[in-house]
PDB file of C-alpha atoms (C1' of nucleotides) in Angstrom:
ATOM      1  CA  MET A 219      -7.442 -14.505  31.654  1.00 35.00           C
ATOM      2  CA  ASN A 220      -4.485 -13.087  29.729  1.00 34.00           C
ATOM      3  CA  GLU A 221      -6.481 -13.589  26.601  1.00 39.00           C
ATOM      4  CA  ARG A 222      -4.131 -11.706  24.336  1.00 38.00           C
ATOM      5  CA  ALA A 223      -1.347 -14.246  24.697  1.00 39.00           C
ATOM      6  CA  VAL A 224      -1.243 -14.537  20.915  1.00 40.00           C
ATOM      7  CA  CYS A 225      -4.071 -17.045  20.936  1.00 42.00           C
ATOM      8  CA  THR A 226      -1.571 -19.838  21.327  1.00 41.00           C
ATOM      9  CA  ILE A 227      -3.659 -22.103  23.478  1.00 47.00           C
ATOM     10  CA  SER A 228      -6.964 -21.715  21.728  1.00 64.00           C
ATOM     11  CA  LEU A 229      -6.353 -23.342  18.383  1.00 80.00           C
ATOM     12  CA  ILE A 230      -9.599 -24.316  16.776  1.00 85.00           C
ATOM     13  CA  ASN A 231      -8.195 -26.610  14.152  1.00 91.00           C
ATOM     14  CA  GLU A 232      -4.590 -27.482  14.768  1.00 90.00           C
ATOM     15  CA  ALA A 233      -4.295 -29.856  11.849  1.00 92.00           C
ATOM     16  CA  LYS A 234      -5.339 -27.268   9.284  1.00 94.00           C
ATOM     17  CA  VAL A 235      -3.073 -24.672  10.804  1.00 95.00           C
ATOM     18  CA  THR A 236      -0.103 -26.994  10.717  1.00 95.00           C
ATOM     19  CA  ALA A 237      -0.797 -27.945   7.122  1.00 96.00           C
ATOM     20  CA  VAL A 238      -1.052 -24.313   6.060  1.00 97.00           C
ATOM     21  CA  LYS A 239       2.074 -23.433   8.001  1.00 96.00           C
ATOM     22  CA  ASN A 240       3.993 -26.132   6.156  1.00 96.00           C
ATOM     23  CA  ALA A 241       2.738 -24.890   2.789  1.00 97.00           C
ATOM     24  CA  THR A 242       3.598 -21.262   3.498  1.00 96.00           C
ATOM     25  CA  PRO A 243       6.598 -19.685   1.761  1.00 96.00           C
ATOM     26  CA  GLU A 244       9.381 -18.126   3.775  1.00 94.00           C
ATOM     27  CA  GLU A 245       8.650 -14.950   5.667  1.00 93.00           C
ATOM     28  CA  GLU A 246      11.080 -13.133   3.366  1.00 94.00           C
ATOM     29  CA  THR A 247       9.217 -14.237   0.251  1.00 96.00           C
ATOM     30  CA  LEU A 248       5.846 -13.076   1.505  1.00 97.00           C
ATOM     31  CA  PHE A 249       7.401  -9.834   2.639  1.00 96.00           C
ATOM     32  CA  ARG A 250       8.748  -9.172  -0.835  1.00 95.00           C
ATOM     33  CA  LEU A 251       5.379 -10.124  -2.271  1.00 97.00           C
ATOM     34  CA  ALA A 252       3.686  -7.532  -0.076  1.00 97.00           C
ATOM     35  CA  GLU A 253       6.333  -5.021  -1.083  1.00 96.00           C
ATOM     36  CA  THR A 254       5.597  -5.659  -4.747  1.00 95.00           C
ATOM     37  CA  PHE A 255       1.910  -5.063  -4.272  1.00 97.00           C
ATOM     38  CA  ARG A 256       2.491  -2.057  -2.040  1.00 97.00           C
ATOM     39  CA  VAL A 257       4.404  -0.344  -4.810  1.00 96.00           C
ATOM     40  CA  LEU A 258       1.407  -0.823  -7.115  1.00 96.00           C
ATOM     41  CA  GLY A 259      -1.015   0.220  -4.418  1.00 96.00           C
ATOM     42  CA  ASP A 260      -0.934   3.971  -4.821  1.00 97.00           C
ATOM     43  CA  PRO A 261      -3.013   5.968  -7.307  1.00 96.00           C
ATOM     44  CA  THR A 262      -0.092   8.081  -8.465  1.00 96.00           C
ATOM     45  CA  ARG A 263       2.185   5.111  -9.017  1.00 98.00           C
ATOM     46  CA  VAL A 264      -0.469   3.010 -10.676  1.00 98.00           C
ATOM     47  CA  ARG A 265      -1.131   5.834 -13.106  1.00 97.00           C
ATOM     48  CA  ILE A 266       2.574   6.190 -13.813  1.00 97.00           C
ATOM     49  CA  LEU A 267       2.943   2.464 -14.366  1.00 97.00           C
ATOM     50  CA  HIS A 268      -0.112   2.179 -16.557  1.00 97.00           C
ATOM     51  CA  ALA A 269       1.196   5.023 -18.698  1.00 97.00           C
ATOM     52  CA  LEU A 270       4.603   3.364 -18.941  1.00 97.00           C
ATOM     53  CA  SER A 271       2.930   0.100 -19.910  1.00 96.00           C
ATOM     54  CA  LEU A 272       1.750   1.933 -23.021  1.00 96.00           C
ATOM     55  CA  GLU A 273       4.707   4.119 -23.845  1.00 95.00           C
ATOM     56  CA  GLU A 274       8.204   5.097 -22.820  1.00 96.00           C
ATOM     57  CA  LEU A 275       7.909   8.567 -21.266  1.00 96.00           C
ATOM     58  CA  CYS A 276      10.069  11.264 -19.733  1.00 96.00           C
ATOM     59  CA  VAL A 277       9.503  12.741 -16.294  1.00 96.00           C
ATOM     60  CA  CYS A 278       8.040  15.996 -17.545  1.00 94.00           C
ATOM     61  CA  ASP A 279       5.543  14.257 -19.787  1.00 95.00           C
ATOM     62  CA  ILE A 280       4.460  11.979 -16.963  1.00 96.00           C
ATOM     63  CA  ALA A 281       3.970  14.980 -14.706  1.00 95.00           C
ATOM     64  CA  SER A 282       1.956  16.701 -17.390  1.00 93.00           C
ATOM     65  CA  LEU A 283      -0.108  13.576 -17.963  1.00 94.00           C
ATOM     66  CA  LEU A 284      -0.939  13.191 -14.279  1.00 94.00           C
ATOM     67  CA  GLY A 285      -1.368  16.861 -13.616  1.00 91.00           C
ATOM     68  CA  THR A 286       1.201  16.902 -10.859  1.00 92.00           C
ATOM     69  CA  THR A 287       4.729  18.184 -10.301  1.00 92.00           C
ATOM     70  CA  LYS A 288       7.984  16.803 -11.637  1.00 93.00           C
ATOM     71  CA  SER A 289       9.173  16.526  -8.072  1.00 94.00           C
ATOM     72  CA  ALA A 290       6.338  14.292  -6.963  1.00 95.00           C
ATOM     73  CA  VAL A 291       6.793  12.110 -10.040  1.00 96.00           C
ATOM     74  CA  SER A 292      10.540  11.934  -9.577  1.00 96.00           C
ATOM     75  CA  HIS A 293      10.159  10.823  -5.967  1.00 97.00           C
ATOM     76  CA  GLN A 294       7.833   8.024  -6.996  1.00 97.00           C
ATOM     77  CA  LEU A 295      10.078   7.036  -9.872  1.00 98.00           C
ATOM     78  CA  ARG A 296      12.976   6.753  -7.490  1.00 97.00           C
ATOM     79  CA  LEU A 297      10.974   4.290  -5.408  1.00 97.00           C
ATOM     80  CA  LEU A 298       9.950   2.342  -8.495  1.00 97.00           C
ATOM     81  CA  ARG A 299      13.549   2.333  -9.687  1.00 96.00           C
ATOM     82  CA  SER A 300      14.871   1.087  -6.365  1.00 94.00           C
ATOM     83  CA  LEU A 301      12.499  -1.870  -6.561  1.00 93.00           C
ATOM     84  CA  ARG A 302      13.458  -2.550 -10.187  1.00 92.00           C
ATOM     85  CA  VAL A 303       9.958  -1.932 -11.429  1.00 94.00           C
ATOM     86  CA  VAL A 304      11.025   0.686 -13.945  1.00 97.00           C
ATOM     87  CA  LYS A 305      14.221   1.349 -15.838  1.00 97.00           C
ATOM     88  CA  TYR A 306      15.446   4.484 -17.573  1.00 97.00           C
ATOM     89  CA  ARG A 307      17.720   5.775 -20.281  1.00 97.00           C
ATOM     90  CA  LYS A 308      19.138   9.253 -20.611  1.00 95.00           C
ATOM     91  CA  ASP A 309      18.979  11.238 -23.809  1.00 94.00           C
ATOM     92  CA  GLY A 310      20.732  14.493 -23.191  1.00 94.00           C
ATOM     93  CA  ARG A 311      19.036  16.063 -20.224  1.00 93.00           C
ATOM     94  CA  ILE A 312      15.864  14.109 -20.810  1.00 95.00           C
ATOM     95  CA  VAL A 313      15.333  10.867 -18.899  1.00 96.00           C
ATOM     96  CA  TYR A 314      13.045   8.298 -20.454  1.00 97.00           C
ATOM     97  CA  TYR A 315      11.401   5.748 -18.197  1.00 97.00           C
ATOM     98  CA  SER A 316       9.844   2.397 -19.075  1.00 97.00           C
ATOM     99  CA  LEU A 317       8.742  -0.773 -17.311  1.00 97.00           C
ATOM    100  CA  ASP A 318      11.617  -3.012 -16.314  1.00 92.00           C
ATOM    101  CA  ASP A 319       9.682  -6.222 -16.188  1.00 82.00           C
ATOM    102  CA  SER A 320       6.838  -7.842 -18.070  1.00 82.00           C
ATOM    103  CA  HIS A 321       5.415  -9.204 -14.836  1.00 87.00           C
ATOM    104  CA  VAL A 322       4.324  -5.725 -13.844  1.00 91.00           C
ATOM    105  CA  GLY A 323       2.276  -5.409 -17.012  1.00 92.00           C
ATOM    106  CA  ASN A 324       0.735  -8.791 -16.274  1.00 89.00           C
ATOM    107  CA  LEU A 325      -0.161  -7.711 -12.762  1.00 93.00           C
ATOM    108  CA  LEU A 326      -1.798  -4.552 -14.068  1.00 94.00           C
ATOM    109  CA  ARG A 327      -3.816  -6.558 -16.571  1.00 92.00           C
ATOM    110  CA  GLU A 328      -4.855  -9.181 -14.030  1.00 90.00           C
ATOM    111  CA  GLY A 329      -5.783  -6.416 -11.600  1.00 92.00           C
ATOM    112  CA  LEU A 330      -7.861  -4.616 -14.197  1.00 93.00           C
ATOM    113  CA  SER A 331      -9.713  -7.797 -15.041  1.00 88.00           C
ATOM    114  CA  HIS A 332     -10.398  -8.236 -11.345  1.00 84.00           C
ATOM    115  CA  ILE A 333     -11.831  -4.730 -11.234  1.00 87.00           C
ATOM    116  CA  SER A 334     -14.075  -5.210 -14.212  1.00 85.00           C
ATOM    117  CA  SER A 335     -15.320  -8.552 -12.932  1.00 79.00           C
ATOM    118  CA  GLN A 336     -16.446  -6.799  -9.793  1.00 72.00           C
ATOM    119  CA  GLY A 337     -18.970  -4.701 -11.619  1.00 58.00           C
ATOM    120  CA  VAL A 338     -20.106  -1.396 -10.206  1.00 51.00           C
ATOM    121  CA  SER A 339     -19.460  -0.687  -6.556  1.00 47.00           C
ATOM    122  CA  PRO A 340     -21.974  -2.389  -4.225  1.00 43.00           C
TER     123      PRO A 340
ATOM    124  CA  MET B 221       9.633  31.511 -13.496  1.00 33.00           C
ATOM    125  CA  ASN B 222       6.740  29.740 -11.784  1.00 33.00           C
ATOM    126  CA  GLU B 223       8.222  26.490 -12.856  1.00 37.00           C
ATOM    127  CA  ARG B 224       5.935  24.346 -10.764  1.00 36.00           C
ATOM    128  CA  ALA B 225       2.851  25.250 -12.774  1.00 37.00           C
ATOM    129  CA  VAL B 226       2.207  21.573 -13.322  1.00 38.00           C
ATOM    130  CA  CYS B 227       4.656  21.417 -16.193  1.00 40.00           C
ATOM    131  CA  THR B 228       1.862  22.352 -18.545  1.00 39.00           C
ATOM    132  CA  ILE B 229       3.871  24.354 -20.989  1.00 45.00           C
ATOM    133  CA  SER B 230       6.943  22.197 -21.208  1.00 62.00           C
ATOM    134  CA  LEU B 231       5.640  19.096 -22.886  1.00 78.00           C
ATOM    135  CA  ILE B 232       8.467  17.158 -24.419  1.00 85.00           C
ATOM    136  CA  ASN B 233       6.411  14.936 -26.633  1.00 90.00           C
ATOM    137  CA  GLU B 234       2.837  16.096 -26.902  1.00 89.00           C
ATOM    138  CA  ALA B 235       1.800  13.420 -29.382  1.00 91.00           C
ATOM    139  CA  LYS B 236       2.830  10.568 -27.101  1.00 93.00           C
ATOM    140  CA  VAL B 237       1.176  12.172 -24.096  1.00 94.00           C
ATOM    141  CA  THR B 238      -2.073  12.655 -25.962  1.00 94.00           C
ATOM    142  CA  ALA B 239      -2.016   9.074 -27.213  1.00 95.00           C
ATOM    143  CA  VAL B 240      -1.412   7.722 -23.732  1.00 96.00           C
ATOM    144  CA  LYS B 241      -4.080   9.972 -22.279  1.00 95.00           C
ATOM    145  CA  ASN B 242      -6.603   8.616 -24.765  1.00 96.00           C
ATOM    146  CA  ALA B 243      -5.668   5.035 -23.932  1.00 96.00           C
ATOM    147  CA  THR B 244      -5.887   5.575 -20.180  1.00 95.00           C
ATOM    148  CA  PRO B 245      -8.870   4.151 -18.291  1.00 95.00           C
ATOM    149  CA  GLU B 246     -11.097   6.392 -16.208  1.00 93.00           C
ATOM    150  CA  GLU B 247      -9.662   7.914 -13.055  1.00 91.00           C
ATOM    151  CA  GLU B 248     -12.130   5.820 -11.051  1.00 93.00           C
ATOM    152  CA  THR B 249     -10.884   2.594 -12.615  1.00 95.00           C
ATOM    153  CA  LEU B 250      -7.247   3.290 -11.892  1.00 96.00           C
ATOM    154  CA  PHE B 251      -8.159   4.351  -8.386  1.00 95.00           C
ATOM    155  CA  ARG B 252      -9.878   1.037  -7.752  1.00 94.00           C
ATOM    156  CA  LEU B 253      -6.921  -0.748  -9.294  1.00 96.00           C
ATOM    157  CA  ALA B 254      -4.592   0.973  -6.842  1.00 97.00           C
ATOM    158  CA  GLU B 255      -6.986   0.123  -4.035  1.00 96.00           C
ATOM    159  CA  THR B 256      -6.879  -3.539  -5.007  1.00 95.00           C
ATOM    160  CA  PHE B 257      -3.106  -3.602  -4.944  1.00 97.00           C
ATOM    161  CA  ARG B 258      -2.963  -1.574  -1.757  1.00 97.00           C
ATOM    162  CA  VAL B 259      -4.989  -4.179   0.048  1.00 96.00           C
ATOM    163  CA  LEU B 260      -2.471  -6.818  -1.009  1.00 97.00           C
ATOM    164  CA  GLY B 261       0.436  -4.578  -0.163  1.00 97.00           C
ATOM    165  CA  ASP B 262       0.833  -5.297   3.518  1.00 98.00           C
ATOM    166  CA  PRO B 263       2.778  -8.218   5.046  1.00 97.00           C
ATOM    167  CA  THR B 264       0.028  -9.130   7.476  1.00 98.00           C
ATOM    168  CA  ARG B 265      -2.697  -9.105   4.845  1.00 98.00           C
ATOM    169  CA  VAL B 266      -0.624 -10.950   2.289  1.00 98.00           C
ATOM    170  CA  ARG B 267       0.028 -13.667   4.845  1.00 98.00           C
ATOM    171  CA  ILE B 268      -3.658 -13.876   5.685  1.00 98.00           C
ATOM    172  CA  LEU B 269      -4.613 -14.067   2.028  1.00 98.00           C
ATOM    173  CA  HIS B 270      -1.976 -16.619   1.181  1.00 97.00           C
ATOM    174  CA  ALA B 271      -3.200 -18.785   4.044  1.00 97.00           C
ATOM    175  CA  LEU B 272      -6.801 -18.407   2.882  1.00 98.00           C
ATOM    176  CA  SER B 273      -5.746 -19.335  -0.642  1.00 97.00           C
ATOM    177  CA  LEU B 274      -4.822 -22.723   0.825  1.00 96.00           C
ATOM    178  CA  GLU B 275      -7.554 -23.294   3.363  1.00 96.00           C
ATOM    179  CA  GLU B 276     -10.689 -21.865   4.898  1.00 97.00           C
ATOM    180  CA  LEU B 277      -9.714 -20.647   8.366  1.00 97.00           C
ATOM    181  CA  CYS B 278     -11.251 -19.037  11.439  1.00 97.00           C
ATOM    182  CA  VAL B 279      -9.969 -15.833  13.007  1.00 97.00           C
ATOM    183  CA  CYS B 280      -8.314 -17.526  15.939  1.00 95.00           C
ATOM    184  CA  ASP B 281      -6.412 -19.958  13.750  1.00 96.00           C
ATOM    185  CA  ILE B 282      -5.220 -17.144  11.501  1.00 97.00           C
ATOM    186  CA  ALA B 283      -4.026 -15.227  14.539  1.00 96.00           C
ATOM    187  CA  SER B 284      -2.212 -18.300  15.797  1.00 94.00           C
ATOM    188  CA  LEU B 285      -0.694 -18.904  12.375  1.00 95.00           C
ATOM    189  CA  LEU B 286       0.622 -15.363  12.103  1.00 95.00           C
ATOM    190  CA  GLY B 287       1.609 -15.061  15.734  1.00 93.00           C
ATOM    191  CA  THR B 288      -0.506 -11.981  16.277  1.00 94.00           C
ATOM    192  CA  THR B 289      -3.720 -11.043  18.081  1.00 94.00           C
ATOM    193  CA  LYS B 290      -7.280 -11.793  17.076  1.00 95.00           C
ATOM    194  CA  SER B 291      -7.956  -8.070  17.182  1.00 96.00           C
ATOM    195  CA  ALA B 292      -5.273  -7.232  14.646  1.00 97.00           C
ATOM    196  CA  VAL B 293      -6.475 -10.020  12.376  1.00 97.00           C
ATOM    197  CA  SER B 294     -10.092  -8.993  12.738  1.00 97.00           C
ATOM    198  CA  HIS B 295      -9.306  -5.412  11.792  1.00 98.00           C
ATOM    199  CA  GLN B 296      -7.545  -6.558   8.647  1.00 98.00           C
ATOM    200  CA  LEU B 297     -10.335  -8.987   7.817  1.00 98.00           C
ATOM    201  CA  ARG B 298     -12.835  -6.192   8.098  1.00 97.00           C
ATOM    202  CA  LEU B 299     -10.897  -4.245   5.498  1.00 97.00           C
ATOM    203  CA  LEU B 300     -10.616  -7.287   3.249  1.00 97.00           C
ATOM    204  CA  ARG B 301     -14.317  -7.951   3.685  1.00 96.00           C
ATOM    205  CA  SER B 302     -15.278  -4.391   2.828  1.00 95.00           C
ATOM    206  CA  LEU B 303     -13.380  -4.693  -0.436  1.00 93.00           C
ATOM    207  CA  ARG B 304     -14.946  -8.082  -1.167  1.00 92.00           C
ATOM    208  CA  VAL B 305     -11.633  -9.830  -1.140  1.00 95.00           C
ATOM    209  CA  VAL B 306     -12.699 -12.361   1.442  1.00 97.00           C
ATOM    210  CA  LYS B 307     -16.035 -13.841   2.449  1.00 97.00           C
ATOM    211  CA  TYR B 308     -17.082 -15.625   5.616  1.00 97.00           C
ATOM    212  CA  ARG B 309     -19.545 -18.065   7.068  1.00 97.00           C
ATOM    213  CA  LYS B 310     -20.529 -18.433  10.697  1.00 96.00           C
ATOM    214  CA  ASP B 311     -20.592 -21.796  12.436  1.00 95.00           C
ATOM    215  CA  GLY B 312     -21.815 -21.164  15.951  1.00 94.00           C
ATOM    216  CA  ARG B 313     -19.496 -18.610  17.446  1.00 93.00           C
ATOM    217  CA  ILE B 314     -16.719 -19.484  15.023  1.00 95.00           C
ATOM    218  CA  VAL B 315     -16.339 -17.447  11.835  1.00 97.00           C
ATOM    219  CA  TYR B 316     -14.659 -19.095   8.873  1.00 97.00           C
ATOM    220  CA  TYR B 317     -13.045 -16.904   6.254  1.00 98.00           C
ATOM    221  CA  SER B 318     -12.095 -17.727   2.677  1.00 98.00           C
ATOM    222  CA  LEU B 319     -11.168 -15.904  -0.512  1.00 97.00           C
ATOM    223  CA  ASP B 320     -14.129 -14.338  -2.263  1.00 93.00           C
ATOM    224  CA  ASP B 321     -12.646 -14.215  -5.707  1.00 83.00           C
ATOM    225  CA  SER B 322     -10.348 -16.340  -7.820  1.00 83.00           C
ATOM    226  CA  HIS B 323      -8.653 -13.233  -9.168  1.00 87.00           C
ATOM    227  CA  VAL B 324      -6.971 -12.683  -5.822  1.00 92.00           C
ATOM    228  CA  GLY B 325      -5.398 -16.115  -5.994  1.00 92.00           C
ATOM    229  CA  ASN B 326      -4.222 -15.313  -9.529  1.00 90.00           C
ATOM    230  CA  LEU B 327      -2.685 -12.057  -8.384  1.00 93.00           C
ATOM    231  CA  LEU B 328      -0.848 -13.830  -5.570  1.00 95.00           C
ATOM    232  CA  ARG B 329       0.494 -16.405  -8.015  1.00 92.00           C
ATOM    233  CA  GLU B 330       1.533 -13.813 -10.585  1.00 90.00           C
ATOM    234  CA  GLY B 331       3.166 -11.787  -7.839  1.00 93.00           C
ATOM    235  CA  LEU B 332       5.059 -14.776  -6.529  1.00 93.00           C
ATOM    236  CA  SER B 333       6.331 -15.598  -9.990  1.00 88.00           C
ATOM    237  CA  HIS B 334       7.491 -12.009 -10.311  1.00 84.00           C
ATOM    238  CA  ILE B 335       9.374 -12.393  -7.016  1.00 87.00           C
ATOM    239  CA  SER B 336      11.072 -15.601  -8.017  1.00 86.00           C
ATOM    240  CA  SER B 337      12.026 -14.240 -11.426  1.00 79.00           C
ATOM    241  CA  GLN B 338      13.816 -11.419  -9.666  1.00 72.00           C
ATOM    242  CA  GLY B 339      16.325 -13.704  -8.064  1.00 58.00           C
ATOM    243  CA  VAL B 340      18.091 -12.726  -4.877  1.00 51.00           C
ATOM    244  CA  SER B 341      18.141  -9.076  -3.927  1.00 46.00           C
ATOM    245  CA  PRO B 342      20.742  -7.035  -5.832  1.00 42.00           C
TER     246      PRO B 342
ATOM    247  C1'  DT C 138     -28.107 -19.229  34.479  1.00 73.74           C
ATOM    248  C1'  DC C 139     -23.327 -18.274  34.555  1.00 73.74           C
ATOM    249  C1'  DG C 140     -18.716 -18.287  33.026  1.00 73.74           C
ATOM    250  C1'  DA C 141     -15.610 -18.827  29.263  1.00 73.74           C
ATOM    251  C1'  DT C 142     -14.290 -18.120  24.625  1.00 73.74           C
ATOM    252  C1'  DA C 143     -14.701 -16.308  19.451  1.00 73.74           C
ATOM    253  C1'  DG C 144     -15.002 -12.380  17.375  1.00 73.74           C
ATOM    254  C1'  DT C 145     -15.923  -7.306  16.606  1.00 73.74           C
ATOM    255  C1'  DT C 146     -15.292  -2.558  17.277  1.00 73.74           C
ATOM    256  C1'  DG C 147     -13.818   2.349  18.328  1.00 73.74           C
ATOM    257  C1'  DA C 148     -10.368   5.314  20.158  1.00 73.74           C
ATOM    258  C1'  DG C 149      -5.749   6.433  20.512  1.00 73.74           C
ATOM    259  C1'  DC C 150      -0.912   5.878  19.371  1.00 73.74           C
ATOM    260  C1'  DA C 151       3.192   5.206  16.753  1.00 73.74           C
ATOM    261  C1'  DA C 152       5.110   4.515  12.451  1.00 73.74           C
ATOM    262  C1'  DT C 153       5.091   5.199   7.606  1.00 73.74           C
ATOM    263  C1'  DA C 154       4.441   7.416   3.474  1.00 73.74           C
ATOM    264  C1'  DA C 155       3.035  11.004  -0.153  1.00 73.74           C
ATOM    265  C1'  DT C 156       3.519  15.625  -1.327  1.00 73.74           C
ATOM    266  C1'  DT C 157       5.437  20.231  -1.177  1.00 73.74           C
ATOM    267  C1'  DC C 158       9.147  23.364  -1.079  1.00 73.74           C
ATOM    268  C1'  DA C 159      13.609  24.940  -1.937  1.00 73.74           C
ATOM    269  C1'  DA C 160      18.014  24.117  -3.388  1.00 73.74           C
ATOM    270  C1'  DC C 161      20.844  21.687  -6.261  1.00 73.74           C
ATOM    271  C1'  DT C 162      23.166  19.313 -10.750  1.00 73.74           C
ATOM    272  C1'  DA C 163      23.524  18.767 -15.573  1.00 73.74           C
ATOM    273  C1'  DT C 164      22.672  19.553 -20.202  1.00 73.74           C
ATOM    274  C1'  DA C 165      21.267  22.496 -24.156  1.00 73.74           C
ATOM    275  C1'  DC C 166      21.417  26.527 -26.736  1.00 73.74           C
ATOM    276  C1'  DG C 167      21.853  31.516 -27.683  1.00 73.74           C
TER     277       DG C 167
ATOM    278  C1'  DC D 201      29.890  32.354 -20.892  1.00 73.74           C
ATOM    279  C1'  DG D 202      25.234  32.590 -19.159  1.00 73.74           C
ATOM    280  C1'  DT D 203      20.572  31.477 -18.936  1.00 73.74           C
ATOM    281  C1'  DA D 204      16.804  28.295 -19.220  1.00 73.74           C
ATOM    282  C1'  DT D 205      15.002  23.795 -18.571  1.00 73.74           C
ATOM    283  C1'  DA D 206      14.960  18.542 -17.112  1.00 73.74           C
ATOM    284  C1'  DG D 207      15.504  16.157 -13.372  1.00 73.74           C
ATOM    285  C1'  DT D 208      17.003  14.892  -8.555  1.00 73.74           C
ATOM    286  C1'  DT D 209      17.193  15.307  -3.745  1.00 73.74           C
ATOM    287  C1'  DG D 210      16.593  16.275   1.428  1.00 73.74           C
ATOM    288  C1'  DA D 211      13.792  18.259   4.825  1.00 73.74           C
ATOM    289  C1'  DA D 212       9.444  19.332   6.502  1.00 73.74           C
ATOM    290  C1'  DT D 213       4.598  18.762   6.595  1.00 73.74           C
ATOM    291  C1'  DT D 214       0.490  16.354   6.361  1.00 73.74           C
ATOM    292  C1'  DA D 215      -2.229  12.346   5.695  1.00 73.74           C
ATOM    293  C1'  DT D 216      -2.594   7.278   6.155  1.00 73.74           C
ATOM    294  C1'  DT D 217      -2.431   3.298   8.357  1.00 73.74           C
ATOM    295  C1'  DG D 218      -1.571  -0.769  11.298  1.00 73.74           C
ATOM    296  C1'  DC D 219      -1.648  -2.151  15.868  1.00 73.74           C
ATOM    297  C1'  DT D 220      -2.903  -2.067  20.838  1.00 73.74           C
ATOM    298  C1'  DC D 221      -6.039  -1.627  24.366  1.00 73.74           C
ATOM    299  C1'  DA D 222     -10.340  -1.998  26.450  1.00 73.74           C
ATOM    300  C1'  DA D 223     -15.004  -2.751  26.125  1.00 73.74           C
ATOM    301  C1'  DC D 224     -18.496  -4.997  23.932  1.00 73.74           C
ATOM    302  C1'  DT D 225     -21.757  -8.956  21.655  1.00 73.74           C
ATOM    303  C1'  DA D 226     -22.799 -13.676  20.858  1.00 73.74           C
ATOM    304  C1'  DT D 227     -22.587 -18.400  21.414  1.00 73.74           C
ATOM    305  C1'  DC D 228     -21.291 -22.636  23.814  1.00 73.74           C
ATOM    306  C1'  DG D 229     -21.255 -25.786  27.644  1.00 73.74           C
ATOM    307  C1'  DA D 230     -21.420 -26.971  32.559  1.00 73.74           C
TER     308       DA D 230
END
DNA sequence: TCGATAGTTGAGCAATAATTCAACTATACG
DNA sequence: CGTATAGTTGAATTATTGCTCAACTATCGA
């Protein structure tokens, strides 16, 4: 009874679990890892980031490229900025965005190679 | 007037936009890329996947490791399975899960190195 | 055969998140 | 100055999504 008690009693392989637990990074680290992937895990943002991996672009040009509004792009850029994924410079009233970190480009590349290795959808 | 017309008229740098557009993968590809990152972009799933990158584990052990229910884990595993991120084998009534693809391990590693290069939060 | 346990599943709920809309700031240019 | 445009922002709306709960299947062992 009370089966949903977090499965504490019924450990199948305690040794393995303990070993994995000891080799697991801090909660905080894995949380930030998830956060990093989450920010890449949206079609709009991934398109923005892929574009910025090719070229520094202003908000209006990004919006035009994606076929969406400046507002939507600006909201996403704010998120990306707050997580230090993109940086910007102002030139008059125009704001140019670019990737803040080479790791993001690497992740995009690694992700794309994962995609292409998967072949066509099942 | 009608400023929100997708910003079509007001292109700041048409040449750059055209160049980027030509160098952009198909919509479908970027969508699948976002999907790949999205699946890694959740604390529960990232913990599951990190654990599986170390050791083949059954559902109950994963639940115990994460301190959550078998149901929650099973739901997430179903998603991971449907995207071919994990695979499984049955041994009696026990189901052992493991990573399906080395790319996922690479992404986790690249992501972790991105995290650690960021230093402590601003 | 019967009870217990591993795992799956669908429905519903609560939280989160992406977009739209409208209002706003700031800069450029006539 | 005044108007137009680039960009930002907050609120509201709508769509996702992760988890819980309860019911279910399947396998093991007594």
